[in-house]
CSV table of C-alpha atoms in Angstrom, one decimal:
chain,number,residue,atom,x,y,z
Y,1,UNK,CA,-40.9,10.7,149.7
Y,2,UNK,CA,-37.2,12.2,148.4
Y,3,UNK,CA,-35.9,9.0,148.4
Y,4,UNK,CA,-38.5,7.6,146.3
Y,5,UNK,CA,-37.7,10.3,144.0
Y,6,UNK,CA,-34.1,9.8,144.0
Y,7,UNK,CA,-34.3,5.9,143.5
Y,8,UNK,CA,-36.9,6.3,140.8
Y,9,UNK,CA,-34.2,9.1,138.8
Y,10,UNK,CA,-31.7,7.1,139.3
Y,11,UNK,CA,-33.5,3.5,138.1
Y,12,UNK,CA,-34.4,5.9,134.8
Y,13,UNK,CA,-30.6,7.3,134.8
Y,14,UNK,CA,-30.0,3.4,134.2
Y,15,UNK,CA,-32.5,2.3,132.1
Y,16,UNK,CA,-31.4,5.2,129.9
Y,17,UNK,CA,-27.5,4.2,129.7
Y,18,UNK,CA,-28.6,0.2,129.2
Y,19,UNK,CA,-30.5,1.7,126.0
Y,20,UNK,CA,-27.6,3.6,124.5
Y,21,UNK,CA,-25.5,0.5,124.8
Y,22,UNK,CA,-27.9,-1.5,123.4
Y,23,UNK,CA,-28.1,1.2,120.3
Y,24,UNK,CA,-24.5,1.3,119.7
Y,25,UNK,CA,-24.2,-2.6,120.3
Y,26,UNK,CA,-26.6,-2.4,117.7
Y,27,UNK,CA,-24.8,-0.1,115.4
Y,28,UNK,CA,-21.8,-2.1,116.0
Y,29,UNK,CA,-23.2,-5.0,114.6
Y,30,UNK,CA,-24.3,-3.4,112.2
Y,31,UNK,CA,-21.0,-2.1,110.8
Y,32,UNK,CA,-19.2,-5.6,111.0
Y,33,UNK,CA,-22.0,-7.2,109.0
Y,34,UNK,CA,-21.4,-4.7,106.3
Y,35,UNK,CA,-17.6,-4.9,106.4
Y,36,UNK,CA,-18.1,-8.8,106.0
Y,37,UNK,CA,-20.4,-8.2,103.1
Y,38,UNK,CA,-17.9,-6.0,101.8
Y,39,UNK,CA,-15.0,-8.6,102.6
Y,40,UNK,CA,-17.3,-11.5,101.3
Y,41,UNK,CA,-17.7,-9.1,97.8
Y,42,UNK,CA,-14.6,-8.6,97.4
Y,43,UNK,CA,-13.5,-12.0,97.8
Y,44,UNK,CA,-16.1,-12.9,95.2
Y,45,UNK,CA,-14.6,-10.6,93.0
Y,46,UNK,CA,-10.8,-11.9,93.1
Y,47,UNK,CA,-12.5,-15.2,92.6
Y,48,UNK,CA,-14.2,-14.6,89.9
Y,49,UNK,CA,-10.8,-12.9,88.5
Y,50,UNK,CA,-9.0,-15.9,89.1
Y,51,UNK,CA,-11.9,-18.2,87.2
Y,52,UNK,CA,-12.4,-15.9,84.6
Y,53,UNK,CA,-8.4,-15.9,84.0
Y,54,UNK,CA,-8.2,-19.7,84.5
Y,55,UNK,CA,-11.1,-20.2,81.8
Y,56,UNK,CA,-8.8,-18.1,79.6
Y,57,UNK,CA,-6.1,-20.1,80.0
Y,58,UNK,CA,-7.8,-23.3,79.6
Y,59,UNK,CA,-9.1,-22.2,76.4
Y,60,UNK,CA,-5.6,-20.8,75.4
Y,61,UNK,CA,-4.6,-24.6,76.2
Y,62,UNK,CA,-7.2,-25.9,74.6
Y,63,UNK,CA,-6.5,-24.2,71.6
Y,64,UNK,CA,-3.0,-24.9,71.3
Y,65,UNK,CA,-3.9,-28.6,72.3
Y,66,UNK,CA,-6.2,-28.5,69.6
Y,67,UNK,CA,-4.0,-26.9,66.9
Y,68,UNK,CA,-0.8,-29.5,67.8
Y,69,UNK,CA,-3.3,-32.6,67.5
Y,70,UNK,CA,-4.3,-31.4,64.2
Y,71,UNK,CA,-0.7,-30.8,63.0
Y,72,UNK,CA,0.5,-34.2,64.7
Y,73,UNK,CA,-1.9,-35.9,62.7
Y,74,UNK,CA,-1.1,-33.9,59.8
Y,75,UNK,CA,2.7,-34.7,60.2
Y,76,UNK,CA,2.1,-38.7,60.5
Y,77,UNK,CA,-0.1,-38.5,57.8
Y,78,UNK,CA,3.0,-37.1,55.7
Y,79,UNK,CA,4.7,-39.0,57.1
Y,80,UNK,CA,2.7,-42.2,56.2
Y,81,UNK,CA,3.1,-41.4,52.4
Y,82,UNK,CA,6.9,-40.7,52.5
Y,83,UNK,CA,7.6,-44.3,52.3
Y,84,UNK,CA,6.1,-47.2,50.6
Y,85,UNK,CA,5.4,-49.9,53.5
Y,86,UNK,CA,4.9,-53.6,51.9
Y,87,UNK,CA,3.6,-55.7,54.7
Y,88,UNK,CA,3.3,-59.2,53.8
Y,89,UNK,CA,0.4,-60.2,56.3
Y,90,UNK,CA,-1.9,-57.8,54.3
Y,91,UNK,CA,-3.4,-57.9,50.8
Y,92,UNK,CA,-1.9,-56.8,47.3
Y,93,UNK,CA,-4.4,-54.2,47.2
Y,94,UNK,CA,-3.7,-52.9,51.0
Y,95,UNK,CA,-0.3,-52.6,50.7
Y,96,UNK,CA,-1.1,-50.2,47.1
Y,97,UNK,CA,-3.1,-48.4,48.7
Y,98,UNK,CA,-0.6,-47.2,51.1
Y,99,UNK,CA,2.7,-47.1,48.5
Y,100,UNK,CA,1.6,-43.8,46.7
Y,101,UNK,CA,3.0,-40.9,47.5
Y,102,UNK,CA,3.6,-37.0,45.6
Y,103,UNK,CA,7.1,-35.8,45.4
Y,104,UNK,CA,5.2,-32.5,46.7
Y,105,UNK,CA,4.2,-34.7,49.9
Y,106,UNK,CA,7.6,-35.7,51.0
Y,107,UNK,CA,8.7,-35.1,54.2
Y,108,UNK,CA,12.3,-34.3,55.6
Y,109,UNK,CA,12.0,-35.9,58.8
Y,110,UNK,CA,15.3,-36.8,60.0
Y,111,UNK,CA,16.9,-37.2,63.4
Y,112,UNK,CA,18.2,-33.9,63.7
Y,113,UNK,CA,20.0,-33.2,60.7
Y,114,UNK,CA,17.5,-30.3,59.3
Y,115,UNK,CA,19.0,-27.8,61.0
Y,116,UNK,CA,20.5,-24.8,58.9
Y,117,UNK,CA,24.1,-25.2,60.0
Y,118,UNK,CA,23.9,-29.2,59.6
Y,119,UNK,CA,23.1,-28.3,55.4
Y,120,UNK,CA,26.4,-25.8,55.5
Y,121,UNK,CA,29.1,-28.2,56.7
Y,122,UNK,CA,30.9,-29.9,54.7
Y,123,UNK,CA,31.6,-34.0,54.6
Y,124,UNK,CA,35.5,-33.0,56.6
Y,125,UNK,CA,33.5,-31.1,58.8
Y,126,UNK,CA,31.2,-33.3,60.5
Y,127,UNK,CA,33.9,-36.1,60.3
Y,128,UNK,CA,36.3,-33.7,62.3
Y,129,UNK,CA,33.4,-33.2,64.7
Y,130,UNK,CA,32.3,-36.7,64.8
Y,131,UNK,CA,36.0,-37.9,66.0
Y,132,UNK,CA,36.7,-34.6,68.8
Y,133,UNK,CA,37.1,-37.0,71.6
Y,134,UNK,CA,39.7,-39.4,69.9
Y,135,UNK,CA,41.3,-36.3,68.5
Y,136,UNK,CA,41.5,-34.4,71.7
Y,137,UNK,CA,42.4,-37.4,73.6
Y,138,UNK,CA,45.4,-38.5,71.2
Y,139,UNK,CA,46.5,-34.8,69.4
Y,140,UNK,CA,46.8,-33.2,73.2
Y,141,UNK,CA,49.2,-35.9,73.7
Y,142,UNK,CA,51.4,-36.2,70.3
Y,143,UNK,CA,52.1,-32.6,70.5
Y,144,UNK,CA,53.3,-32.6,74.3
Y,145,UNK,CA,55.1,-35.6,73.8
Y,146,UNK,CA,57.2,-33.9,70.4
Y,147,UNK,CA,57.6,-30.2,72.4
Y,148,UNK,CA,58.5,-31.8,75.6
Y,149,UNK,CA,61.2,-34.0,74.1
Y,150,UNK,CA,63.6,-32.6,72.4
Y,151,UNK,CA,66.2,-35.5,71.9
Y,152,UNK,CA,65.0,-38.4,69.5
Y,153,UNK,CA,65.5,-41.5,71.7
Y,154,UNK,CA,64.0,-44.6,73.2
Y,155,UNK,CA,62.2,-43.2,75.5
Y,156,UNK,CA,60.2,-41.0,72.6
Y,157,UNK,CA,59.5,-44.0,71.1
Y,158,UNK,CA,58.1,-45.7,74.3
Y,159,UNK,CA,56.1,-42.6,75.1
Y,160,UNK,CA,54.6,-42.6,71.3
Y,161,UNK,CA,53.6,-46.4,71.7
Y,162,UNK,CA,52.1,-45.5,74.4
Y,163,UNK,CA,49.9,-43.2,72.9
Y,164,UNK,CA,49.2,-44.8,70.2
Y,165,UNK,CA,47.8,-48.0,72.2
Y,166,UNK,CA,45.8,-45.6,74.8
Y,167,UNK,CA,43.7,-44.9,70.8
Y,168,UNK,CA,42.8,-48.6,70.7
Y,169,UNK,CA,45.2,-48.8,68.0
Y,170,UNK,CA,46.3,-52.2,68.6
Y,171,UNK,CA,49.7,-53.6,70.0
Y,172,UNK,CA,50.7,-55.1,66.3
Y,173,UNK,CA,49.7,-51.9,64.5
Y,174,UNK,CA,51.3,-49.7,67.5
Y,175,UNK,CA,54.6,-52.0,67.1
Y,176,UNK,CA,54.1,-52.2,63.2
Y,177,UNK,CA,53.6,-47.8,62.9
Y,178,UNK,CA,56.5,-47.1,65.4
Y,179,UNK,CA,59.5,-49.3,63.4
Y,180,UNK,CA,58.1,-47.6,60.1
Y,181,UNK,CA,58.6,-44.3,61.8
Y,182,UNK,CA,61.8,-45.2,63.2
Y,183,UNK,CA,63.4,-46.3,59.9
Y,184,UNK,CA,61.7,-42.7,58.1
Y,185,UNK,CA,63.7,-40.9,61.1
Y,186,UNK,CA,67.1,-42.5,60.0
Y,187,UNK,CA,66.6,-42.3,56.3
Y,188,UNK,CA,65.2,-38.4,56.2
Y,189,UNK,CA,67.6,-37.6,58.9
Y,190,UNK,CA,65.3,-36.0,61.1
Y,191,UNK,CA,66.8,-34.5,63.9
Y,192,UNK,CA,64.2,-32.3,65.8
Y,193,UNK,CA,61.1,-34.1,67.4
Y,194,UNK,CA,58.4,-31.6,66.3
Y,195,UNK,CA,59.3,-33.1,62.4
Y,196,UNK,CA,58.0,-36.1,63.1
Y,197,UNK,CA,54.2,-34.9,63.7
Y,198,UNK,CA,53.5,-34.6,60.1
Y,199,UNK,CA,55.7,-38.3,59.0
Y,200,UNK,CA,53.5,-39.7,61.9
Y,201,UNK,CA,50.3,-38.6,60.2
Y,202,UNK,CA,52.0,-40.0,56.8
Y,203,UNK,CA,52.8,-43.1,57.7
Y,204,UNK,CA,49.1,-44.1,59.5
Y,205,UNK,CA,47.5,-42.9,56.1
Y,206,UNK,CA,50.0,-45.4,54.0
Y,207,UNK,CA,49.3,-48.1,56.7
Y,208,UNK,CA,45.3,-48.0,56.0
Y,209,UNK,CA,46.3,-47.8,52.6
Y,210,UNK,CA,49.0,-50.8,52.5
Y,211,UNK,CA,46.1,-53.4,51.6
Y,212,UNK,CA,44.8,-51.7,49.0
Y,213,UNK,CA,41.5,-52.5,49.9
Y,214,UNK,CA,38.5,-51.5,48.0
Y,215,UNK,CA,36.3,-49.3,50.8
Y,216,UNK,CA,34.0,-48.3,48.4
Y,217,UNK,CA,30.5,-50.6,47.8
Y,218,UNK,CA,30.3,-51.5,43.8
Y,219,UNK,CA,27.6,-52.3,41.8
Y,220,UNK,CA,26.9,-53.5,38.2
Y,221,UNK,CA,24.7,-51.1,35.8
Y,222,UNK,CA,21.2,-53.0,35.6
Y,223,UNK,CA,22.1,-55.8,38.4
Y,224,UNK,CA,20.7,-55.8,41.6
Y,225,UNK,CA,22.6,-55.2,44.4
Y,226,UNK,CA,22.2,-57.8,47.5
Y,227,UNK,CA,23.9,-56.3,51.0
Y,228,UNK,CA,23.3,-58.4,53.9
Y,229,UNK,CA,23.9,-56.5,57.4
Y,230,UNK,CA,24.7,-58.5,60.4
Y,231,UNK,CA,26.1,-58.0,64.2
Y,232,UNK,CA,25.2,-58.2,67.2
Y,233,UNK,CA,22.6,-56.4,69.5
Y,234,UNK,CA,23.1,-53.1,70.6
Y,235,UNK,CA,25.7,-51.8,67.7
Y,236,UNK,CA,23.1,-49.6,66.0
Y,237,UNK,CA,22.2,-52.1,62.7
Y,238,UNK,CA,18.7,-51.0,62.3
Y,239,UNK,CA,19.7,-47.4,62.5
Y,240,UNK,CA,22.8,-47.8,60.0
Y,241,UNK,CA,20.6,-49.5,57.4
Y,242,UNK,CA,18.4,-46.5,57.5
Y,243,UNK,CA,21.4,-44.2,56.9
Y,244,UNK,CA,22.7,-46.1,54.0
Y,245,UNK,CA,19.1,-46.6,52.5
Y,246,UNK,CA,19.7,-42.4,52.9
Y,247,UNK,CA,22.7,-42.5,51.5
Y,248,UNK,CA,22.2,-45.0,48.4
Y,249,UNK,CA,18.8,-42.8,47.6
Y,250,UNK,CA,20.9,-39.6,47.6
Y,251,UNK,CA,23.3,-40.7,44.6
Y,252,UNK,CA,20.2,-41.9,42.5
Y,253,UNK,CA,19.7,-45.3,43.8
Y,254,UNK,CA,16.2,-47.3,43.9
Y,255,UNK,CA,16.7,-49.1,47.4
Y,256,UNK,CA,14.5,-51.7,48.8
Y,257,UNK,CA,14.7,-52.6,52.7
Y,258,UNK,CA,14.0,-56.0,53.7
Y,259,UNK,CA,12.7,-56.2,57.4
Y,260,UNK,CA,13.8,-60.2,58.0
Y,261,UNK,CA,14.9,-59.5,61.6
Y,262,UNK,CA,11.4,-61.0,63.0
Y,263,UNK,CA,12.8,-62.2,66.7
Y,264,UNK,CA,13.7,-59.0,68.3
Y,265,UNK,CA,10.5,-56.9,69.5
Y,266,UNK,CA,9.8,-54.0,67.5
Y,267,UNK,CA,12.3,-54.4,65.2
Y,268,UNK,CA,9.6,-54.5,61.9
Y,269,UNK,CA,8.5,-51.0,63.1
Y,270,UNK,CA,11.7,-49.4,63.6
Y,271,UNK,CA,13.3,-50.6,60.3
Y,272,UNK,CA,9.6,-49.2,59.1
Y,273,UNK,CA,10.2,-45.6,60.2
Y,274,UNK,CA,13.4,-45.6,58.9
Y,275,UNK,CA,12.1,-46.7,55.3
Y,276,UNK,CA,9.9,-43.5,56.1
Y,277,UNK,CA,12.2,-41.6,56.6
Y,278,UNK,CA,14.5,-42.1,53.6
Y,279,UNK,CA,11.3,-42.5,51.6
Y,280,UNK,CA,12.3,-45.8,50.8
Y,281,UNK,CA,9.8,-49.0,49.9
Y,282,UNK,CA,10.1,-52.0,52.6
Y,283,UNK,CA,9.3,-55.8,52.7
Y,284,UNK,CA,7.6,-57.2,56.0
Y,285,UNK,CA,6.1,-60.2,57.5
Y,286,UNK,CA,4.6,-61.0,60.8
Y,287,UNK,CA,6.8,-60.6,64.2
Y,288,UNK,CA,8.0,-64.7,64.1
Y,289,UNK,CA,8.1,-64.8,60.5
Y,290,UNK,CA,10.5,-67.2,59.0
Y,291,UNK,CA,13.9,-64.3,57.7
Y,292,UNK,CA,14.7,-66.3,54.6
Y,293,UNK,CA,11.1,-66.1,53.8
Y,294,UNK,CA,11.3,-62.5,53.7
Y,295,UNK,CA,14.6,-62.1,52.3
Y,296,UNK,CA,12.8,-64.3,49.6
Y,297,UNK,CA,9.6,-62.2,49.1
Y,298,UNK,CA,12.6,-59.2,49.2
Y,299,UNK,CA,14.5,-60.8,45.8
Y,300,UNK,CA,11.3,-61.3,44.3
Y,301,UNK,CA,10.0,-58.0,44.7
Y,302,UNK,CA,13.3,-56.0,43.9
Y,303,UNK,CA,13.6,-58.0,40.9
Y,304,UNK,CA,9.9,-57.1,39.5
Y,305,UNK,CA,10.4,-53.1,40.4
Y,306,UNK,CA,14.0,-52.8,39.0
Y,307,UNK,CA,15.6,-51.9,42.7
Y,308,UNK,CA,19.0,-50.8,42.3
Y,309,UNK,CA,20.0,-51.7,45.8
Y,310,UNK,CA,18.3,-54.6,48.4
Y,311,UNK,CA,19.3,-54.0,52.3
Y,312,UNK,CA,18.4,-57.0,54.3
Y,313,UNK,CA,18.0,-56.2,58.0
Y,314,UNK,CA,18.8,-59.9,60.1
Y,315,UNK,CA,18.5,-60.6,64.0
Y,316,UNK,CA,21.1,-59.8,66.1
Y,317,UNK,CA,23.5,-62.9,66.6
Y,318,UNK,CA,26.6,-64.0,68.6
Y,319,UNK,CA,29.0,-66.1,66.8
Y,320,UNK,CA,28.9,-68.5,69.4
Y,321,UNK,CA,25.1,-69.4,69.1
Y,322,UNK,CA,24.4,-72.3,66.8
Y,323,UNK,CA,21.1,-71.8,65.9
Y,324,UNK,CA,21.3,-68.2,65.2
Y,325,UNK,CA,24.8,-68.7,62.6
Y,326,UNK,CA,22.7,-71.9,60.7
Y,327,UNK,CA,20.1,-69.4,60.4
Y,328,UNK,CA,22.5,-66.6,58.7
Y,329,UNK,CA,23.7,-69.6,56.6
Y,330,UNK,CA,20.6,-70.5,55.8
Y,331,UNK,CA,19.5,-66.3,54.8
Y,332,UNK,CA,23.2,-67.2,52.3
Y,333,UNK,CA,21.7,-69.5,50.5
Y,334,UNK,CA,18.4,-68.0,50.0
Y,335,UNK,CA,20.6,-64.8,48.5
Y,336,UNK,CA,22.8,-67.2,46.5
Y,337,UNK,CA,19.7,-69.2,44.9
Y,338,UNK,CA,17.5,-67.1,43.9
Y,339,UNK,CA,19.6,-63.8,43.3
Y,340,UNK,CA,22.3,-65.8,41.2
Y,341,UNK,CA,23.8,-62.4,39.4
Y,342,UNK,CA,23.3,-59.9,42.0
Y,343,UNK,CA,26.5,-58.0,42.9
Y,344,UNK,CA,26.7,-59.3,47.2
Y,345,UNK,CA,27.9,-58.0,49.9
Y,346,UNK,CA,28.1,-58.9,53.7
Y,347,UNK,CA,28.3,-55.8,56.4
Y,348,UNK,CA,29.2,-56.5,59.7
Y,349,UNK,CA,28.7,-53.5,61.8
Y,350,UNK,CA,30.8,-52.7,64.8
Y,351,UNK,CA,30.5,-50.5,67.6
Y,352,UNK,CA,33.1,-48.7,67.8
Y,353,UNK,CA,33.0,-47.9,71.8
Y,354,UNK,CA,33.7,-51.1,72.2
Y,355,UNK,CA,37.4,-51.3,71.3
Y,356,UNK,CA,39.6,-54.3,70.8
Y,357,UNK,CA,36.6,-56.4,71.4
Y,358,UNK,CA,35.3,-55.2,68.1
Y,359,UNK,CA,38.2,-56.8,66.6
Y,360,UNK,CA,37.3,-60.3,68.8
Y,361,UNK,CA,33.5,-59.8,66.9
Y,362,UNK,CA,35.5,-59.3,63.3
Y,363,UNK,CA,37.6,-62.7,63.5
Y,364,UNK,CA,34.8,-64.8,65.2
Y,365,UNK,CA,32.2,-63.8,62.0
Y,366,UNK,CA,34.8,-63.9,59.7
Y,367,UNK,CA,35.1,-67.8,61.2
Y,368,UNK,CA,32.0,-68.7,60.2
Y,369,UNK,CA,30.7,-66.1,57.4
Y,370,UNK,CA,31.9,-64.2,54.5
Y,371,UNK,CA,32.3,-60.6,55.7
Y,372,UNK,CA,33.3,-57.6,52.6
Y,373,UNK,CA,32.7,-54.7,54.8
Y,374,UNK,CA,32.6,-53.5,58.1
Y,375,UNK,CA,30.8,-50.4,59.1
Y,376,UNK,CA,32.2,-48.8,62.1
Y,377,UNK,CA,29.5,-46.9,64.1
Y,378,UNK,CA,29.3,-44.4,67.4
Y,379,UNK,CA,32.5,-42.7,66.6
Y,380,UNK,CA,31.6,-39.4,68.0
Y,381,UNK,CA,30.8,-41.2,71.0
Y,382,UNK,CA,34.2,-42.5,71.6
Y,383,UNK,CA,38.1,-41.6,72.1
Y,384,UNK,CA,38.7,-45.3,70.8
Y,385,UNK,CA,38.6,-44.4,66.8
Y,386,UNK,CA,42.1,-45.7,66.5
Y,387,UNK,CA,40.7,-49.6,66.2
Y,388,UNK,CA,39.8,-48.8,62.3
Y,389,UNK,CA,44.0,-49.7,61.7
Y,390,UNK,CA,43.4,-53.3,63.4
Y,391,UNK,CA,39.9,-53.6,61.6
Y,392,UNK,CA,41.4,-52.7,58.5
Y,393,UNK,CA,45.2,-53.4,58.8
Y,394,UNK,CA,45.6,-56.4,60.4
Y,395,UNK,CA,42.3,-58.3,59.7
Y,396,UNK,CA,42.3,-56.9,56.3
Y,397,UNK,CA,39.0,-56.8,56.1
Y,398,UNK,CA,37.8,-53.0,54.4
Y,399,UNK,CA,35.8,-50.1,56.4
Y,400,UNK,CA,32.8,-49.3,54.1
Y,401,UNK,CA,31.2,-46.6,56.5
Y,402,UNK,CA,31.3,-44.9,60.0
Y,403,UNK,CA,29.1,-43.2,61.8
Y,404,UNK,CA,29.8,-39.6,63.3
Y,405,UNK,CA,26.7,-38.6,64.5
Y,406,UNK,CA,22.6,-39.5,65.3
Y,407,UNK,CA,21.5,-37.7,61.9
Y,408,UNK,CA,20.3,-39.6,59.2
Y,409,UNK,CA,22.7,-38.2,56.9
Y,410,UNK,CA,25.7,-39.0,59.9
Y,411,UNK,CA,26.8,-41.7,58.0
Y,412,UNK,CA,30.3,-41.1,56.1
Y,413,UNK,CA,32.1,-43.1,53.2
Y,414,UNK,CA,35.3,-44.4,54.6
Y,415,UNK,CA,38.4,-42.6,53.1
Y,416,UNK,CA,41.8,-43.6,54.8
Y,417,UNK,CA,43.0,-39.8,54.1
Y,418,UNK,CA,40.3,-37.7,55.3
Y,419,UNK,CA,40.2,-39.9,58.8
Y,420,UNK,CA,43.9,-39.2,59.9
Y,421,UNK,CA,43.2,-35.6,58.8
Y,422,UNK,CA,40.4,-35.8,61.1
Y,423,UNK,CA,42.1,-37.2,64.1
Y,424,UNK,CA,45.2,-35.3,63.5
């Protein structure tokens, strides 16, 4: 009978414990539901912080998307009116509708040359800066070679040649400068080397000068101006004739661009935006078109709105490729029929990174074409802005223009002068 008893207690002593770890299991789980409840809240929360700042930035994009699409189309539809576009595969009436434009309306949208300190500096300025690397490259040397040697000798004079060369100045000129300077020396009766710096720099501006060659392009009060650009591919033409349409506009000119480089790809709508950009009218045919077809159209044109000044863009051409040279003899004639009294002129443009091989390009157009100019570009680009005195010296044919810089008002008159300045 006791140990019933005892066996029964204990059985409930058991029972008992089982139920209060059932309860506390209970309780436990409990708890960890609501701290994952808690967890799972709070987790909603930081996401919904991160959507709801997401959604703001999106809109803040959108916005901002929004507002540059509007002022992108604003600015190409500014841009649209700047210039008059004349494209020969559309109607009279097309063509008008596009030409007008309000002198309120016009837009200033050059290549870089907006900038307030571009508006302050003066023509020497950016001419200086255009030629840094051939001035650093050939002043560092002149003045080590005139404090190192103090003795006027031979060996000054090799060192000098030397120099001079290393500029792309040309054996002949080198050869031509140095015996000048040599016979000055004797005469003056120069005895210290650091005299010779400043005869140096007199002697290369009386050299560019020797020819007397007119730099400058001429035209005749009420006549129309032809100018013809040719060169290869690659030297910058397309961009040159937009800096000279620039130029021509600026001293009161009415200029005309004739788009009659129809081979190369492109080349119709980069003239075009150029023509926009100097607010400039522009006559166009289909990519394929025959040039002297356009150059025609071009005359014809010019002649019925008084243009001052007609630039005729052609395809880039080697001298050595028949087909391409009949074709700029062909363009020639075109210009010499049907623009009988125009003042003309024939640019070749030259790159002047190039070198001595830009003098090779000179005397194989000059072979087969009248050149009256030469317009020397991508002089800040180089340390090679010595080969002007072959260009100019020794081929005698003038430098009309060079180009300093990527702005649409980078392109410079060339004035013998001001260029030694500059690379002195």
């Amino acid at each position: 009978m006791f140990d019933f008893l005892r066996r029964k207690k204990k059985k409930d002593e058991i029972e008992k414990k089982e139920e209060i770890i059932d309860e506390k299991s209970e309780l436990e789980s409990i708890e960890d539901k609501s701290d994952n409840e808690e967890s799972e809240t709070i987790d909603n929360n930081l996401d919904n912080d991160d959507f709801n700042t997401y959604n703001s930035y999106n809109e803040y994009n959108k916005f901002n998307t929004e507002e540059e699409i509007q002022n992108q189309e604003k600015k190409t539809e500014n841009k649209e009116k700047s210039g008059r576009f004349i494209d020969l595969t559309k109607d009279e009436k097309t063509s008008e509708s596009i030409s007008d434009s309000n002198e309120d309306e016009k837009v200033s949208d050059s290549i870089g040359d907006n900038e307030p300190t571009e508006k302050s500096e003066s023509i020497f300025e950016r001419l200086k800066k255009g030629l840094t690397k051939t001035r650093d490259n050939f002043t560092s040397n002149l003045k080590n070679l005139f404090t190192r040697n103090v003795k006027i000798d031979d060996d000054l004079y090799d060192d000098l040649e030397e120099i001079l060369i290393s500029a792309d100045i040309g054996m002949t000129s080198t050869v031509d400068i140095v015996d000048t300077l040599r016979d000055e020396i004797k005469k003056r009766s120069i005895k210290e080397s650091e005299q010779i710096y400043p005869l140096l720099k007199e002697i290369m501006i009386s050299k560019l000068d020797e020819n007397n060659l007119d730099n400058s392009i001429t035209y005749k009060e009420g006549d129309l101006t032809v100018i013809l650009v040719i060169g290869v591919n690659g030297v910058g033409k397309t961009t040159t004739i937009g800096k000279l349409a620039n130029n021509f506009k600026k001293e009161g000119k009415k200029v005309m661009l004739a788009a009659a480089d129809t081979f190369r790809a492109a080349a119709i709508e980069q003239l075009g935006e150029w023509a926009q950009r100097a607010d400039v009218e522009m006559i166009a045919d289909k990519e394929g078109a025959d040039p002297s077809a356009v150059i025609f159209d071009a005359i014809k044109s010019a002649r019925s709105n008084d243009v001052d000044v007609l630039i005729c863009d052609t395809a880039g051409r080697l001298h050595n490729k028949k087909n391409l040279m009949q074709e700029l003899d062909k363009i020639n004639r075109t210009i010499d029929t049907h623009a009988v009294n125009a003042h003309r002129e024939n640019l070749l443009v030259l790159d002047a990174a190039t070198g001595q091989n830009a003098v090779s390009q000179l005397r194989e157009f000059k072979n087969v074409t009248d050149i009256t100019g030469l317009i020397l570009t991508k002089l800040d680009g180089t340390a090679k802005g010595g080969v002007i005195f072959p260009l100019q010296v020794e081929v005698k044919v003038p430098v009309k223009y060079i180009g300093v810089g990527e702005g649409i008002d980078h392109l410079q008159k060339f004035d013998s002068k001001s260029f030694v300045e500059a690379m002195f």
